mmCIF file of C-alpha atoms in Angstrom:
data_model
loop_
_atom_site.group_PDB
_atom_site.id
_atom_site.type_symbol
_atom_site.label_atom_id
_atom_site.label_comp_id
_atom_site.label_asym_id
_atom_site.label_seq_id
_atom_site.Cartn_x
_atom_site.Cartn_y
_atom_site.Cartn_z
ATOM 1 C CA ARG A 266 65.108 31.587 59.951
ATOM 2 C CA ARG A 267 68.720 31.508 61.063
ATOM 3 C CA GLN A 268 70.612 34.746 61.379
ATOM 4 C CA ILE A 269 72.936 35.492 58.480
ATOM 5 C CA VAL A 270 75.064 38.421 57.405
ATOM 6 C CA LYS A 271 74.898 40.287 54.130
ATOM 7 C CA SER A 272 76.263 38.053 51.395
ATOM 8 C CA ASP A 273 77.195 38.238 47.726
ATOM 9 C CA GLU A 274 74.222 36.025 46.877
ATOM 10 C CA LEU A 275 72.210 37.850 44.235
ATOM 11 C CA VAL A 276 68.484 37.553 44.941
ATOM 12 C CA LEU A 277 66.944 40.184 42.646
ATOM 13 C CA GLU A 278 68.365 41.508 39.386
ATOM 14 C CA ALA A 279 66.451 43.895 37.151
ATOM 15 C CA ARG A 280 67.818 45.144 33.836
ATOM 16 C CA GLY A 281 66.567 47.758 31.411
ATOM 17 C CA LEU A 282 63.186 48.324 33.056
ATOM 18 C CA ILE A 283 61.019 50.639 30.966
ATOM 19 C CA ARG A 284 57.436 51.697 31.517
ATOM 20 C CA ALA A 285 56.927 54.850 29.501
ATOM 21 C CA PRO A 286 56.775 57.573 30.562
ATOM 22 C CA TYR A 287 57.247 56.631 34.213
ATOM 23 C CA ILE A 288 60.558 54.740 34.367
ATOM 24 C CA ASN A 289 63.270 54.724 31.750
ATOM 25 C CA ASN A 290 65.904 52.002 31.470
ATOM 26 C CA ILE A 291 66.491 51.323 35.172
ATOM 27 C CA ASP A 292 68.888 48.639 36.423
ATOM 28 C CA LEU A 293 69.179 47.394 39.999
ATOM 29 C CA ILE A 294 70.504 44.441 41.959
ATOM 30 C CA LEU A 295 69.728 43.269 45.471
ATOM 31 C CA HIS A 296 71.751 40.813 47.563
ATOM 32 C CA ARG A 297 70.615 38.586 50.390
ATOM 33 C CA GLY A 298 70.613 40.430 53.690
ATOM 34 C CA GLU A 299 70.834 43.838 52.026
ATOM 35 C CA VAL A 300 68.801 47.029 52.177
ATOM 36 C CA LEU A 301 68.731 49.093 48.997
ATOM 37 C CA GLY A 302 67.291 52.566 49.457
ATOM 38 C CA ILE A 303 65.646 54.437 46.595
ATOM 39 C CA ALA A 304 66.042 58.215 46.740
ATOM 40 C CA GLY A 305 64.441 60.758 44.445
ATOM 41 C CA LEU A 306 62.113 63.701 44.218
ATOM 42 C CA MET A 307 58.377 63.372 43.726
ATOM 43 C CA GLY A 308 57.822 62.296 40.129
ATOM 44 C CA ALA A 309 61.260 60.688 39.792
ATOM 45 C CA GLY A 310 59.711 57.250 39.259
ATOM 46 C CA ARG A 311 60.205 55.682 42.690
ATOM 47 C CA THR A 312 56.674 54.373 43.269
ATOM 48 C CA GLU A 313 56.325 53.400 39.610
ATOM 49 C CA LEU A 314 59.482 51.289 39.903
ATOM 50 C CA MET A 315 58.139 49.458 42.950
ATOM 51 C CA ARG A 316 54.778 48.794 41.313
ATOM 52 C CA ALA A 317 56.449 47.487 38.160
ATOM 53 C CA LEU A 318 58.668 45.124 40.144
ATOM 54 C CA TYR A 319 55.573 43.788 41.902
ATOM 55 C CA GLY A 320 53.618 43.267 38.702
ATOM 56 C CA ALA A 321 50.982 45.860 39.635
ATOM 57 C CA ASP A 322 51.874 47.807 36.472
ATOM 58 C CA GLN A 323 53.064 46.141 33.280
ATOM 59 C CA LEU A 324 56.534 46.865 31.936
ATOM 60 C CA ASP A 325 57.102 47.822 28.315
ATOM 61 C CA SER A 326 60.456 46.054 28.348
ATOM 62 C CA GLY A 327 63.203 44.810 30.631
ATOM 63 C CA SER A 328 64.086 41.626 32.481
ATOM 64 C CA ILE A 329 63.803 40.531 36.108
ATOM 65 C CA GLU A 330 65.532 37.567 37.721
ATOM 66 C CA VAL A 331 64.753 36.241 41.183
ATOM 67 C CA ASN A 332 67.230 33.802 42.751
ATOM 68 C CA GLY A 333 68.931 33.318 39.391
ATOM 69 C CA SER A 334 65.820 32.449 37.391
ATOM 70 C CA ALA A 335 63.823 34.606 34.998
ATOM 71 C CA ALA A 336 60.714 35.944 36.714
ATOM 72 C CA TYR A 337 57.625 36.898 34.738
ATOM 73 C CA LEU A 338 55.952 39.176 37.241
ATOM 74 C CA SER A 339 52.856 39.979 35.238
ATOM 75 C CA SER A 340 50.628 40.270 38.308
ATOM 76 C CA PRO A 341 50.929 40.739 42.081
ATOM 77 C CA ARG A 342 49.904 37.106 42.564
ATOM 78 C CA LYS A 343 52.852 35.940 40.455
ATOM 79 C CA ALA A 344 55.169 38.305 42.318
ATOM 80 C CA LEU A 345 53.934 36.882 45.622
ATOM 81 C CA ASP A 346 54.541 33.354 44.339
ATOM 82 C CA GLN A 347 58.127 34.394 43.487
ATOM 83 C CA GLY A 348 58.719 35.611 47.046
ATOM 84 C CA LEU A 349 58.072 39.347 46.673
ATOM 85 C CA GLY A 350 55.910 41.388 49.031
ATOM 86 C CA LEU A 351 54.814 45.013 48.625
ATOM 87 C CA ALA A 352 53.786 47.581 51.219
ATOM 88 C CA PRO A 353 52.477 50.356 48.929
ATOM 89 C CA GLU A 354 52.800 54.082 49.427
ATOM 90 C CA ASP A 355 49.086 54.670 50.020
ATOM 91 C CA ARG A 356 48.045 52.190 52.688
ATOM 92 C CA LYS A 357 44.419 53.350 52.709
ATOM 93 C CA THR A 358 43.616 52.888 49.010
ATOM 94 C CA GLN A 359 46.236 50.361 47.840
ATOM 95 C CA GLY A 360 47.261 48.438 50.951
ATOM 96 C CA LEU A 361 44.565 47.794 53.524
ATOM 97 C CA VAL A 362 40.888 47.002 53.039
ATOM 98 C CA LEU A 363 39.672 49.468 55.633
ATOM 99 C CA SER A 364 36.190 47.983 55.982
ATOM 100 C CA MET A 365 37.547 44.484 56.663
ATOM 101 C CA PRO A 366 38.615 43.256 60.115
ATOM 102 C CA VAL A 367 42.170 43.703 61.298
ATOM 103 C CA ALA A 368 42.600 39.911 61.289
ATOM 104 C CA HIS A 369 41.732 39.559 57.596
ATOM 105 C CA ASN A 370 44.019 42.442 56.648
ATOM 106 C CA ALA A 371 46.933 40.840 58.493
ATOM 107 C CA THR A 372 46.485 37.428 56.859
ATOM 108 C CA ILE A 373 45.430 38.279 53.284
ATOM 109 C CA PRO A 374 48.664 37.132 51.557
ATOM 110 C CA SER A 375 48.624 33.775 53.352
ATOM 111 C CA LEU A 376 44.871 33.255 53.656
ATOM 112 C CA SER A 377 45.019 29.881 51.869
ATOM 113 C CA LYS A 378 46.823 28.460 54.912
ATOM 114 C CA TYR A 379 43.649 28.779 56.954
ATOM 115 C CA VAL A 380 41.169 27.344 54.469
ATOM 116 C CA GLY A 381 39.997 23.812 55.205
ATOM 117 C CA PRO A 382 37.354 21.487 53.756
ATOM 118 C CA PHE A 383 34.629 23.514 55.480
ATOM 119 C CA GLY A 384 35.894 26.963 54.548
ATOM 120 C CA LEU A 385 37.991 29.472 56.455
ATOM 121 C CA ASN A 386 39.175 28.293 59.863
ATOM 122 C CA LEU A 387 38.584 31.492 61.807
ATOM 123 C CA ARG A 388 40.251 30.194 64.956
ATOM 124 C CA LYS A 389 43.525 29.480 63.150
ATOM 125 C CA GLU A 390 43.363 32.736 61.238
ATOM 126 C CA THR A 391 42.704 34.757 64.378
ATOM 127 C CA ALA A 392 45.603 33.098 66.218
ATOM 128 C CA ALA A 393 47.932 33.828 63.297
ATOM 129 C CA ALA A 394 46.769 37.448 63.034
ATOM 130 C CA GLU A 395 47.277 37.937 66.761
ATOM 131 C CA ASP A 396 50.841 36.628 66.468
ATOM 132 C CA LEU A 397 51.640 38.814 63.459
ATOM 133 C CA CYS A 398 50.279 41.948 65.110
ATOM 134 C CA GLU A 399 52.167 41.192 68.322
ATOM 135 C CA LYS A 400 55.457 41.067 66.430
ATOM 136 C CA LEU A 401 55.004 44.671 65.330
ATOM 137 C CA PHE A 402 53.210 45.920 68.443
ATOM 138 C CA VAL A 403 49.976 46.684 66.579
ATOM 139 C CA LYS A 404 47.480 48.141 69.053
ATOM 140 C CA TYR A 405 43.828 47.290 68.490
ATOM 141 C CA ALA A 406 40.640 46.903 70.496
ATOM 142 C CA SER A 407 39.652 43.699 68.725
ATOM 143 C CA LEU A 408 40.909 41.747 65.733
ATOM 144 C CA SER A 409 37.345 41.866 64.439
ATOM 145 C CA GLN A 410 37.262 45.671 64.322
ATOM 146 C CA PRO A 411 37.615 47.309 60.881
ATOM 147 C CA ALA A 412 41.202 48.199 59.993
ATOM 148 C CA GLY A 413 39.990 51.703 59.222
ATOM 149 C CA ASN A 414 39.411 52.241 62.942
ATOM 150 C CA LEU A 415 43.103 51.839 63.742
ATOM 151 C CA SER A 416 45.388 54.833 64.115
ATOM 152 C CA GLY A 417 47.650 55.647 61.155
ATOM 153 C CA GLY A 418 50.689 54.140 62.828
ATOM 154 C CA ASN A 419 48.890 50.917 63.676
ATOM 155 C CA GLN A 420 47.478 50.671 60.159
ATOM 156 C CA GLN A 421 51.001 50.902 58.778
ATOM 157 C CA LYS A 422 52.347 48.308 61.208
ATOM 158 C CA ALA A 423 49.479 45.955 60.323
ATOM 159 C CA LEU A 424 50.262 46.411 56.620
ATOM 160 C CA ILE A 425 53.886 45.420 57.155
ATOM 161 C CA ALA A 426 53.014 42.638 59.602
ATOM 162 C CA ARG A 427 51.002 40.806 56.931
ATOM 163 C CA TRP A 428 54.207 39.895 55.065
ATOM 164 C CA LEU A 429 55.950 38.357 58.084
ATOM 165 C CA GLN A 430 54.233 35.015 57.710
ATOM 166 C CA THR A 431 54.936 34.740 53.991
ATOM 167 C CA GLU A 432 58.692 34.941 54.725
ATOM 168 C CA SER A 433 59.175 36.874 51.498
ATOM 169 C CA ASP A 434 62.686 36.977 50.073
ATOM 170 C CA VAL A 435 62.210 40.487 48.720
ATOM 171 C CA TRP A 436 60.334 43.232 50.578
ATOM 172 C CA LEU A 437 59.261 46.256 48.529
ATOM 173 C CA LEU A 438 58.501 49.046 51.012
ATOM 174 C CA ASP A 439 57.204 52.339 49.661
ATOM 175 C CA GLU A 440 57.304 55.028 52.366
ATOM 176 C CA PRO A 441 57.147 52.461 55.203
ATOM 177 C CA THR A 442 56.839 55.063 57.971
ATOM 178 C CA ARG A 443 54.921 57.882 56.320
ATOM 179 C CA GLY A 444 52.432 59.501 58.690
ATOM 180 C CA VAL A 445 53.297 57.400 61.740
ATOM 181 C CA ASP A 446 54.351 58.510 65.197
ATOM 182 C CA VAL A 447 57.881 58.220 66.533
ATOM 183 C CA ALA A 448 57.222 55.034 68.520
ATOM 184 C CA SER A 449 55.709 53.295 65.480
ATOM 185 C CA LYS A 450 58.609 54.428 63.300
ATOM 186 C CA LEU A 451 61.139 52.976 65.734
ATOM 187 C CA ALA A 452 59.218 49.678 65.903
ATOM 188 C CA ILE A 453 59.088 49.443 62.112
ATOM 189 C CA HIS A 454 62.787 50.260 61.736
ATOM 190 C CA ALA A 455 63.711 47.622 64.315
ATOM 191 C CA LYS A 456 61.654 44.979 62.505
ATOM 192 C CA LEU A 457 63.170 45.884 59.128
ATOM 193 C CA ARG A 458 66.691 45.549 60.527
ATOM 194 C CA GLU A 459 65.721 42.202 62.042
ATOM 195 C CA LEU A 460 64.403 40.982 58.691
ATOM 196 C CA ARG A 461 67.620 42.094 56.984
ATOM 197 C CA ASP A 462 69.703 40.246 59.581
ATOM 198 C CA LEU A 463 67.646 37.104 58.939
ATOM 199 C CA GLY A 464 68.479 37.233 55.235
ATOM 200 C CA ALA A 465 65.599 39.137 53.675
ATOM 201 C CA CYS A 466 66.258 41.676 50.925
ATOM 202 C CA LEU A 467 64.648 45.075 51.375
ATOM 203 C CA LEU A 468 64.006 47.706 48.735
ATOM 204 C CA ILE A 469 62.915 50.899 50.490
ATOM 205 C CA VAL A 470 61.528 54.110 49.028
ATOM 206 C CA SER A 471 61.479 57.039 51.427
ATOM 207 C CA SER A 472 61.188 60.789 51.094
ATOM 208 C CA GLU A 473 63.170 61.108 54.326
ATOM 209 C CA LEU A 474 66.901 61.033 53.654
ATOM 210 C CA GLU A 475 67.518 60.427 57.348
ATOM 211 C CA GLU A 476 65.508 57.212 57.123
ATOM 212 C CA LEU A 477 67.266 56.034 53.962
ATOM 213 C CA THR A 478 70.745 56.726 55.306
ATOM 214 C CA ALA A 479 69.935 55.011 58.614
ATOM 215 C CA LEU A 480 68.587 51.809 57.049
ATOM 216 C CA SER A 481 70.342 51.374 53.706
ATOM 217 C CA ASP A 482 73.470 49.471 52.708
ATOM 218 C CA ARG A 483 73.315 51.121 49.301
ATOM 219 C CA ILE A 484 71.244 53.984 47.904
ATOM 220 C CA LEU A 485 70.081 54.196 44.298
ATOM 221 C CA VAL A 486 69.155 57.711 43.194
ATOM 222 C CA LEU A 487 66.445 58.326 40.609
ATOM 223 C CA SER A 488 66.112 61.607 38.774
ATOM 224 C CA ASN A 489 63.758 62.390 35.921
ATOM 225 C CA ARG A 490 62.643 58.719 35.871
ATOM 226 C CA LYS A 491 66.187 57.443 35.374
ATOM 227 C CA ALA A 492 68.762 55.855 37.685
ATOM 228 C CA VAL A 493 71.574 58.386 37.944
ATOM 229 C CA ALA A 494 73.870 57.183 40.734
ATOM 230 C CA THR A 495 74.454 54.408 43.251
ATOM 231 C CA PHE A 496 76.133 55.133 46.570
ATOM 232 C CA GLU A 497 77.663 52.500 48.846
ATOM 233 C CA ARG A 498 77.367 52.942 52.619
ATOM 234 C CA GLY A 499 80.059 55.316 53.835
ATOM 235 C CA GLN A 500 80.302 57.027 50.447
ATOM 236 C CA TRP A 501 77.286 59.303 50.613
ATOM 237 C CA SER A 502 76.344 62.536 52.289
ATOM 238 C CA ASN A 503 72.948 64.230 52.304
ATOM 239 C CA GLU A 504 74.414 66.966 50.109
ATOM 240 C CA GLN A 505 75.635 64.457 47.507
ATOM 241 C CA LEU A 506 72.313 62.662 47.485
ATOM 242 C CA LEU A 507 70.435 65.926 46.970
ATOM 243 C CA VAL A 508 72.720 66.974 44.121
ATOM 244 C CA GLU A 509 71.994 63.693 42.325
ATOM 245 C CA MET A 510 68.266 63.877 43.069
ATOM 246 C CA PHE A 511 68.088 67.248 41.321
ATOM 247 C CA SER A 512 70.213 66.095 38.386
ATOM 248 C CA ALA A 513 69.112 64.432 35.151
ATOM 249 C CA HIS A 514 72.234 62.558 34.055
ATOM 250 C CA ARG A 515 71.851 60.194 31.142
ATOM 251 C CA GLY A 516 73.561 57.175 32.612
ATOM 252 C CA GLN A 517 73.832 55.482 35.958
ATOM 253 C CA ARG A 518 77.121 55.611 37.776
ATOM 254 C CA VAL A 519 78.558 54.155 40.951
ATOM 255 C CA VAL A 520 79.958 56.855 43.196
ATOM 256 C CA ASN A 521 83.264 55.921 44.813
ATOM 257 C CA HIS A 522 85.085 58.471 46.917
#
C-alpha cells in the first residue's frame, strides 16, 4: 500500500444502530486514514457496538455503509468479505484458538489462500505466518506450538497480526493492548499508526484514556449505551472525557471549544 494522509473519504458510516438493551441509536462515521477512539465505562456498550458492526451480534435496526454501499453484515464472514477485521476484547475465548498452532491462528482469516487441489499447502501457510508474526515481533519457540503457550503479549500481537494479510479497510480493535507488557504495547501502537498512515481505518475501544488520546483523531464517548459526545483531536481533555463518560445525555453532540 502507498502511504496516504487522512482524507475526507468516508469508508464506514453507521446510523441508528440499536441492539436492545445493549446499544441504543448510535451513529458513527470513519474516514480513510483515521483512528476513531471509543471511550466509555464498563457497560456503556463499547464491546457490544464492535460486535454488532462485525456481525457477531445481530442488530435490531440501523444501517451500515462501507465505501458508499449498503453493507448487510449479518455474520463475521460477511463482515470480513466487506473488508472489516475484528480483534475482540477476550483474545482467549473469542479471538485465538489456543489449542491450535501459532501458524493456523495467524492465517485463519486468509486460510483459503493456502488451499490447493491437494489440501492445505503447509509450506506456504508457514511462510506467511512467519512473515506476519515478524511484522509484529511475535516471539515463539515454533510456529507449530499451541497459541496457548505464548505469553499474553505475544498472543495479542498474533491476534492483530492475522489481519495484516487481509489488508482490511476497517480494523475493529477492542482493548488492543489489555494485559500486555510495555514493549508489546509500544509495538502494537507503532503498527496501528503505520496502518493508519497507509490508509486503514481504525476503530479502537480502550479503557485507558492515555491510549485513546495518544492514538485517536477523534473520540466518541458512550454513556448508558448511547453516544453522548464526539471530540476532535485538540478539543478534549481527560477531565472532559470523564465527565461525558459518567453522563447520560439523550443526544449526541460534537464538542467544539
